[in-house]
CSV table of C-alpha atoms and ligand atoms in Angstrom, one decimal:
chain,number,residue,atom,x,y,z
P,286,MET,CA,130.9,111.0,63.4
P,287,ILE,CA,134.3,109.9,64.7
P,288,GLU,CA,133.8,111.9,67.9
P,289,LYS,CA,130.5,110.0,68.5
P,290,GLN,CA,132.2,106.7,68.4
P,291,HIS,CA,134.7,107.7,71.1
P,292,LYS,CA,132.3,109.4,73.5
P,293,ARG,CA,131.0,107.2,76.3
P,294,THR,CA,127.3,106.8,76.9
P,295,VAL,CA,125.5,106.3,80.2
P,296,LEU,CA,121.9,105.4,80.8
P,297,ILE,CA,120.5,106.8,84.0
P,298,THR,CA,117.1,105.9,85.6
P,299,GLY,CA,114.9,108.2,87.6
P,300,THR,CA,116.2,111.5,86.2
P,301,SER,CA,113.0,113.6,86.8
P,302,SER,CA,114.4,115.0,90.0
P,303,GLY,CA,117.1,114.8,92.7
P,304,LEU,CA,120.2,112.7,92.3
P,305,GLY,CA,119.2,111.4,88.8
P,306,GLN,CA,118.8,114.9,87.5
P,307,SER,CA,122.2,115.9,89.0
P,308,CYS,CA,123.8,112.9,87.4
P,309,VAL,CA,122.5,113.9,83.9
P,310,ASN,CA,124.1,117.4,84.4
P,311,CYS,CA,127.3,116.0,85.8
P,312,PHE,CA,127.9,113.3,83.1
P,313,SER,CA,126.9,115.6,80.2
P,314,ALA,CA,129.2,118.3,81.5
P,315,ALA,CA,132.0,115.7,81.6
P,316,GLY,CA,131.4,115.1,77.9
P,317,TRP,CA,129.3,111.9,78.1
P,318,ASN,CA,126.3,111.1,76.0
P,319,VAL,CA,123.4,110.6,78.4
P,320,ILE,CA,120.2,108.6,78.1
P,321,ALA,CA,118.2,110.5,80.7
P,322,THR,CA,115.3,108.3,81.5
P,323,MET,CA,112.2,109.0,83.5
P,324,ARG,CA,108.9,107.3,84.0
P,325,ARG,CA,106.9,110.2,82.7
P,326,SER,CA,107.6,111.1,79.1
P,327,LEU,CA,108.6,114.7,78.8
P,328,GLU,CA,108.9,115.6,75.1
P,329,GLU,CA,109.4,119.3,75.8
P,330,HIS,CA,112.1,118.7,78.5
P,331,GLU,CA,114.9,121.3,78.6
P,332,TRP,CA,117.5,118.6,77.9
P,333,SER,CA,115.8,117.7,74.6
P,334,SER,CA,117.7,120.5,72.9
P,335,CYS,CA,121.1,119.1,74.0
P,336,ASP,CA,122.9,117.1,71.4
P,337,ASN,CA,124.4,114.7,73.9
P,338,VAL,CA,121.2,114.1,76.0
P,339,LEU,CA,118.4,111.8,74.9
P,340,VAL,CA,115.3,112.0,77.1
P,341,ALA,CA,113.5,108.7,77.1
P,342,GLU,CA,110.6,107.2,79.0
P,343,LEU,CA,111.5,104.4,81.3
P,344,ASP,CA,109.5,103.0,84.2
P,345,VAL,CA,111.6,100.4,86.1
P,346,THR,CA,108.5,98.4,86.8
P,347,ASN,CA,107.8,98.0,83.1
P,348,ALA,CA,110.2,95.8,81.0
P,349,HIS,CA,108.8,97.2,77.6
P,350,THR,CA,109.8,100.8,78.5
P,351,ILE,CA,113.3,99.6,79.6
P,352,SER,CA,113.9,97.7,76.2
P,353,ALA,CA,112.6,100.7,74.3
P,354,ALA,CA,114.8,103.2,76.1
P,355,ILE,CA,117.9,101.0,75.6
P,356,GLU,CA,117.1,100.6,71.9
P,357,ALA,CA,116.5,104.3,71.4
P,358,GLY,CA,119.8,105.1,73.2
P,359,ILE,CA,121.8,102.7,71.0
P,360,ALA,CA,120.1,104.0,67.9
P,361,ARG,CA,121.0,107.6,68.9
P,362,PHE,CA,124.5,107.1,70.3
P,363,GLY,CA,125.8,103.8,68.8
P,364,ASN,CA,126.2,102.0,72.1
P,365,ILE,CA,125.8,102.2,75.9
P,366,ASP,CA,128.9,101.9,78.1
P,367,ALA,CA,127.4,102.4,81.6
P,368,VAL,CA,124.1,102.2,83.4
P,369,VAL,CA,123.3,104.0,86.7
P,370,ASN,CA,120.4,102.4,88.5
P,371,ASN,CA,119.3,105.5,90.5
P,372,ALA,CA,115.4,105.3,90.5
P,373,GLY,CA,114.1,104.5,93.9
P,374,HIS,CA,111.6,105.5,96.5
P,375,GLY,CA,111.3,105.2,100.3
P,376,LEU,CA,108.6,103.5,102.3
P,377,SER,CA,108.6,104.1,106.0
P,378,GLY,CA,106.2,103.0,108.8
P,379,ILE,CA,105.5,99.9,110.9
P,380,PHE,CA,106.0,96.6,109.1
P,381,GLU,CA,103.1,94.8,110.8
P,382,ILE,CA,100.5,97.2,109.4
P,383,THR,CA,102.2,98.0,106.0
P,384,SER,CA,100.1,96.4,103.2
P,385,PRO,CA,101.6,93.6,101.2
P,386,GLU,CA,100.9,95.7,98.0
P,387,ALA,CA,103.0,98.6,99.3
P,388,ILE,CA,105.8,96.1,100.2
P,389,GLN,CA,105.6,94.5,96.8
P,390,TYR,CA,105.8,97.9,95.1
P,391,GLN,CA,108.8,98.9,97.1
P,392,PHE,CA,110.7,95.8,95.9
P,393,GLU,CA,109.4,96.3,92.3
P,394,VAL,CA,111.1,99.7,92.2
P,395,ASN,CA,114.2,99.4,94.4
P,396,LEU,CA,115.2,95.8,93.7
P,397,PHE,CA,113.4,94.2,90.7
P,398,GLY,CA,113.7,97.5,88.8
P,399,PRO,CA,117.5,97.4,88.7
P,400,MET,CA,117.4,93.7,88.0
P,401,ARG,CA,115.1,94.3,85.0
P,402,VAL,CA,117.4,97.1,83.7
P,403,ILE,CA,120.5,94.9,84.1
P,404,ARG,CA,118.9,91.9,82.4
P,405,ALA,CA,117.8,94.1,79.5
P,406,VAL,CA,121.3,95.7,79.0
P,407,LEU,CA,123.5,92.6,79.4
P,408,PRO,CA,123.1,91.3,75.9
P,409,HIS,CA,124.3,94.7,74.6
P,410,PHE,CA,127.3,94.7,77.0
P,411,ARG,CA,128.2,91.2,75.9
P,412,ASN,CA,128.0,92.3,72.3
P,413,ILE,CA,130.5,95.2,72.9
P,414,GLY,CA,132.6,93.1,75.2
P,415,LYS,CA,132.4,95.4,78.2
P,416,GLY,CA,130.1,97.3,80.5
P,417,LEU,CA,129.7,99.1,83.8
P,418,ILE,CA,126.7,99.0,86.2
P,419,ILE,CA,126.4,101.4,89.1
P,420,ASN,CA,123.7,100.6,91.6
P,421,ILE,CA,122.6,103.4,94.1
P,422,THR,CA,121.9,102.0,97.5
P,423,SER,CA,121.8,103.8,100.8
P,424,PRO,CA,123.1,103.7,104.4
P,425,ALA,CA,119.8,101.8,104.8
P,426,GLY,CA,121.5,99.1,102.7
P,427,VAL,CA,124.3,98.9,105.3
P,428,PHE,CA,122.5,99.1,108.6
P,429,GLY,CA,118.9,99.0,109.8
P,430,ILE,CA,117.0,102.2,110.6
P,431,PRO,CA,113.8,102.1,112.7
P,432,ALA,CA,110.5,102.2,110.9
P,433,THR,CA,112.0,101.6,107.5
P,434,SER,CA,112.2,97.8,107.5
P,435,ILE,CA,110.9,97.5,104.0
P,436,TYR,CA,113.1,100.3,102.4
P,437,THR,CA,116.0,98.9,104.4
P,438,SER,CA,115.4,95.3,103.2
P,439,SER,CA,115.1,96.4,99.6
P,440,LYS,CA,118.4,98.3,99.8
P,441,PHE,CA,120.1,95.4,101.7
P,442,ALA,CA,118.9,93.1,98.9
P,443,LEU,CA,120.3,95.4,96.2
P,444,GLU,CA,123.6,95.5,98.0
P,445,GLY,CA,123.8,91.7,98.2
P,446,PHE,CA,122.6,91.3,94.7
P,447,SER,CA,125.2,93.7,93.4
P,448,GLU,CA,128.1,92.2,95.3
P,449,SER,CA,127.2,88.7,94.3
P,450,LEU,CA,126.5,89.7,90.7
P,451,SER,CA,129.9,91.5,90.5
P,452,TYR,CA,131.8,88.2,90.6
P,453,GLU,CA,129.5,86.7,87.9
P,454,LEU,CA,129.8,89.7,85.6
P,455,LEU,CA,133.5,90.2,86.0
P,456,SER,CA,133.8,86.9,84.1
P,457,GLN,CA,132.1,88.8,81.3
P,458,ASN,CA,134.3,91.9,81.6
P,459,ILE,CA,131.4,93.8,83.1
P,460,VAL,CA,132.0,95.8,86.3
P,461,VAL,CA,129.4,96.2,89.0
P,462,LYS,CA,129.7,99.0,91.5
P,463,ILE,CA,127.6,100.3,94.4
P,464,VAL,CA,127.4,104.0,95.5
P,465,GLU,CA,126.0,104.6,99.0
P,466,PRO,CA,124.8,108.2,99.3
P,467,GLY,CA,124.3,109.9,102.6
P,468,GLY,CA,121.6,112.5,103.3
P,469,MET,CA,120.9,114.9,100.4
P,470,SER,CA,119.0,118.1,100.6
P,471,GLY,CA,117.1,119.4,97.6
P,472,THR,CA,115.8,116.0,96.3
P,473,SER,CA,112.2,114.9,96.3
P,474,PHE,CA,113.0,111.8,98.3
P,475,HIS,CA,111.4,112.7,101.7
P,476,ASP,CA,108.3,114.2,100.1
P,477,ASN,CA,107.8,111.2,97.8
P,478,SER,CA,108.4,108.8,100.7
P,479,LEU,CA,105.9,110.5,103.0
P,480,LEU,CA,103.3,110.3,100.2
P,481,LEU,CA,103.8,106.6,99.9
P,482,SER,CA,104.1,105.8,103.6
P,483,GLU,CA,100.9,104.7,105.2
P,484,ALA,CA,101.6,102.8,108.4
P,485,TRP,CA,102.0,105.3,111.3
P,486,PRO,CA,99.6,104.3,114.1
P,487,THR,CA,98.5,107.0,116.5
P,488,GLU,CA,97.0,104.6,119.0
P,489,GLY,CA,97.7,101.1,120.2
P,490,GLY,CA,101.0,99.3,121.1
P,491,TYR,CA,103.1,101.1,118.4
P,492,SER,CA,101.9,104.6,119.1
P,493,ASP,CA,104.7,105.6,121.4
P,494,PHE,CA,107.4,104.2,119.1
P,495,SER,CA,105.6,105.7,116.1
P,496,VAL,CA,105.7,109.2,117.6
P,497,LYS,CA,109.4,108.9,118.4
P,498,ALA,CA,110.2,107.5,114.9
P,499,ARG,CA,108.3,110.3,113.2
P,500,LYS,CA,110.2,112.8,115.3
P,501,MET,CA,113.5,111.1,114.2
P,502,PHE,CA,112.4,111.4,110.5
P,503,ALA,CA,111.3,115.1,111.0
P,504,PHE,CA,114.7,115.8,112.5
P,505,MET,CA,116.6,114.0,109.7
P,506,SER,CA,114.6,115.7,106.9
P,507,ALA,CA,115.0,119.2,108.5
P,508,ARG,CA,118.8,118.8,108.6
P,509,GLN,CA,120.9,120.6,106.0
P,510,TYR,CA,122.8,118.1,103.9
P,511,PRO,CA,124.9,118.8,100.8
P,512,GLY,CA,122.9,118.8,97.5
P,513,PRO,CA,122.9,115.8,95.2
P,514,GLU,CA,125.7,117.3,93.1
P,515,ALA,CA,128.3,116.0,95.5
P,516,VAL,CA,127.0,112.4,95.2
P,517,ALA,CA,126.7,112.7,91.4
P,518,ALA,CA,130.4,113.6,91.4
P,519,VAL,CA,131.2,110.4,93.3
P,520,ILE,CA,129.1,108.4,90.8
P,521,LEU,CA,131.1,110.0,87.9
P,522,GLU,CA,134.3,109.2,89.7
P,523,ALA,CA,133.1,105.6,90.1
P,524,ALA,CA,132.3,105.5,86.3
P,525,THR,CA,135.7,106.9,85.3
P,526,ASP,CA,138.4,105.7,87.8
P,527,GLY,CA,139.1,102.6,85.7
P,528,SER,CA,139.0,100.4,88.8
P,529,ASP,CA,136.8,97.4,89.7
P,530,ARG,CA,136.3,98.7,93.2
P,531,LEU,CA,132.9,97.6,94.5
P,532,ARG,CA,131.7,100.2,97.0
P,533,TYR,CA,131.8,104.0,97.3
P,534,VAL,CA,130.5,105.9,100.3
P,535,ALA,CA,129.2,109.3,99.2
P,536,GLY,CA,128.5,111.5,102.2
P,537,GLU,CA,130.5,112.6,105.2
P,538,ASP,CA,127.3,112.4,107.4
P,539,VAL,CA,127.1,108.6,107.1
P,540,ARG,CA,130.8,107.8,107.0
P,541,PRO,CA,131.2,107.4,110.8
P,542,LEU,CA,128.2,105.1,111.1
P,543,ILE,CA,129.2,103.0,108.1
P,544,TYR,CA,132.7,102.8,109.7
P,545,LEU,CA,131.1,101.7,113.1
P,546,ARG,CA,129.1,99.0,111.3
P,547,ARG,CA,131.8,97.6,109.1
P,548,CYS,CA,135.0,98.1,111.2
P,549,THR,CA,133.9,97.6,114.8
P,550,SER,CA,132.1,94.9,116.7
P,551,GLU,CA,128.4,94.1,116.4
P,552,ASP,CA,128.1,94.7,120.1
P,553,ARG,CA,129.6,98.2,119.9
P,554,PHE,CA,127.5,99.1,116.9
P,555,MET,CA,124.2,98.0,118.4
P,556,THR,CA,124.9,99.6,121.7
P,557,HIS,CA,125.4,102.9,119.9
P,558,MET,CA,122.3,102.5,117.8
P,559,ARG,CA,120.0,101.5,120.7
P,560,ALA,CA,121.2,104.4,122.7
P,561,THR,CA,120.4,107.0,120.0
P,562,LEU,CA,117.4,105.6,118.0
P,563,PRO,CA,113.8,104.8,119.0
P,564,GLY,CA,113.3,101.2,120.2
P,565,ARG,CA,112.8,99.5,123.5
P,566,PRO,CA,110.6,101.6,125.9
P,567,ARG,CA,112.7,103.2,128.6
P,568,THR,CA,112.0,101.6,132.0
P,569,GLY,CA,111.6,103.9,135.0
P,570,GLY,CA,113.9,104.0,138.0
Q,651,NAP,N1,117.7,111.6,99.4
Q,651,NAP,C1,118.4,110.9,100.2
Q,651,NAP,O1,118.6,111.3,101.4
Q,651,NAP,C2,118.9,109.5,99.8
Q,651,NAP,C3,119.9,108.9,100.7
Q,651,NAP,C4,120.4,107.7,100.3
Q,651,NAP,C5,120.0,107.0,99.1
Q,651,NAP,N2,119.1,107.7,98.3
Q,651,NAP,C6,118.7,107.0,97.0
Q,651,NAP,O2,119.1,107.8,96.0
Q,651,NAP,C7,118.3,107.5,94.8
Q,651,NAP,C8,117.7,108.9,94.3
Q,651,NAP,O3,116.9,109.4,95.3
Q,651,NAP,P1,116.6,111.0,95.4
Q,651,NAP,O4,117.0,111.5,96.7
Q,651,NAP,O5,117.2,111.7,94.2
Q,651,NAP,O6,115.0,111.0,95.4
Q,651,NAP,P2,114.0,111.6,94.3
Q,651,NAP,O7,114.2,113.1,94.0
Q,651,NAP,O8,112.6,111.2,94.8
Q,651,NAP,O9,114.3,110.8,93.0
Q,651,NAP,C9,113.8,109.5,92.8
Q,651,NAP,C10,113.7,109.3,91.3
Q,651,NAP,O10,113.2,107.9,91.1
Q,651,NAP,C11,112.2,108.0,90.2
Q,651,NAP,N3,111.3,106.8,90.2
Q,651,NAP,C12,110.5,106.4,91.3
Q,651,NAP,N4,109.8,105.3,90.9
Q,651,NAP,C13,110.2,105.0,89.6
Q,651,NAP,C14,109.8,104.0,88.7
Q,651,NAP,N5,108.9,103.1,88.9
Q,651,NAP,N6,110.5,104.0,87.4
Q,651,NAP,C15,111.4,105.0,87.1
Q,651,NAP,N7,111.7,106.0,88.0
Q,651,NAP,C16,111.1,106.0,89.2
Q,651,NAP,C17,111.4,109.3,90.5
Q,651,NAP,O11,110.6,109.6,89.5
Q,651,NAP,P3,109.1,110.4,89.7
Q,651,NAP,O12,109.5,111.9,89.7
Q,651,NAP,O13,108.3,110.0,88.5
Q,651,NAP,O14,108.6,109.9,91.0
Q,651,NAP,C18,112.6,110.2,90.7
Q,651,NAP,O15,113.0,110.6,89.4
Q,651,NAP,C19,117.2,106.5,95.3
Q,651,NAP,O16,117.6,105.2,94.9
Q,651,NAP,C20,117.3,106.7,96.8
Q,651,NAP,O17,116.9,105.4,97.5
Q,651,NAP,C21,118.6,108.9,98.6
């Protein structure tokens, strides 16, 4: 009983696969209680037999499931110390022909989802006088990538929201952090993204760009990246380093580009990106 009161508890969204799943393993191995949430309820989940893991249903687009998971977590573990907003999906394709519904859904999951979770947990954090929020963004929250304008804008928005909110919540002794993962192999991200992406024209004005952008994605998804465990370790570090540092880059593959974006001139960054990524048609001569 005494041990329970001293153990820290984290609620993680999107733990059915990939980075969320690795975070559950990483935090529970480090001795945390974990509220492992996923949008599909899995009563027979392998974690259900672990004393320090509660598997709970939570769809970030559904406020009722969020409150229910938070209440269940508090009932089981006494309180919640930290939240990791990991759930997300990618939408790629040409903006002009992406449906408004697909755009709305991307924002419902990647931006309004974390906002819903944060709004729901804040009263509890205020009750206990502290709290930690870690939002998972992306390199696509730092610089634009061709044919991902909607995913990119959702992650830019999450970055801006988190940074701004960090000032507001520091006044309440609640720390907000951002983790920016690089590419990860072994998650369902690319498969899920492809399923949801609809706007890849094979004819008309965008067809040439579209072919090049798809080749770029095929190249990116075929590359070997570290597994999500390395990023989960950075998230654990962010949760335990006792600092109020805002941003953590988690991936050697993206560090050079993030450096180029943040530490060199706009001109130098854009010259590099335009030389390497699909964009303006090459003129002959
Ligand atoms: N993979 C990469 O290269 C990469 C790079 C940078 C950033 N990221 C970010 O890292 C995070 C995790 O991605 P991942 O690579 O681990 O991909 P993943 O394996 O597809 O995991 C995404 C998780 O989000 C869940 N999810 C989707 N919609 C949801 C909803 N409405 N409510 C609750 N959960 C929902 C998925 O659940 P279902 O199984 O039910 O669909 C899944 O558990 C995302 O925020 C992503 O944007 C990924």
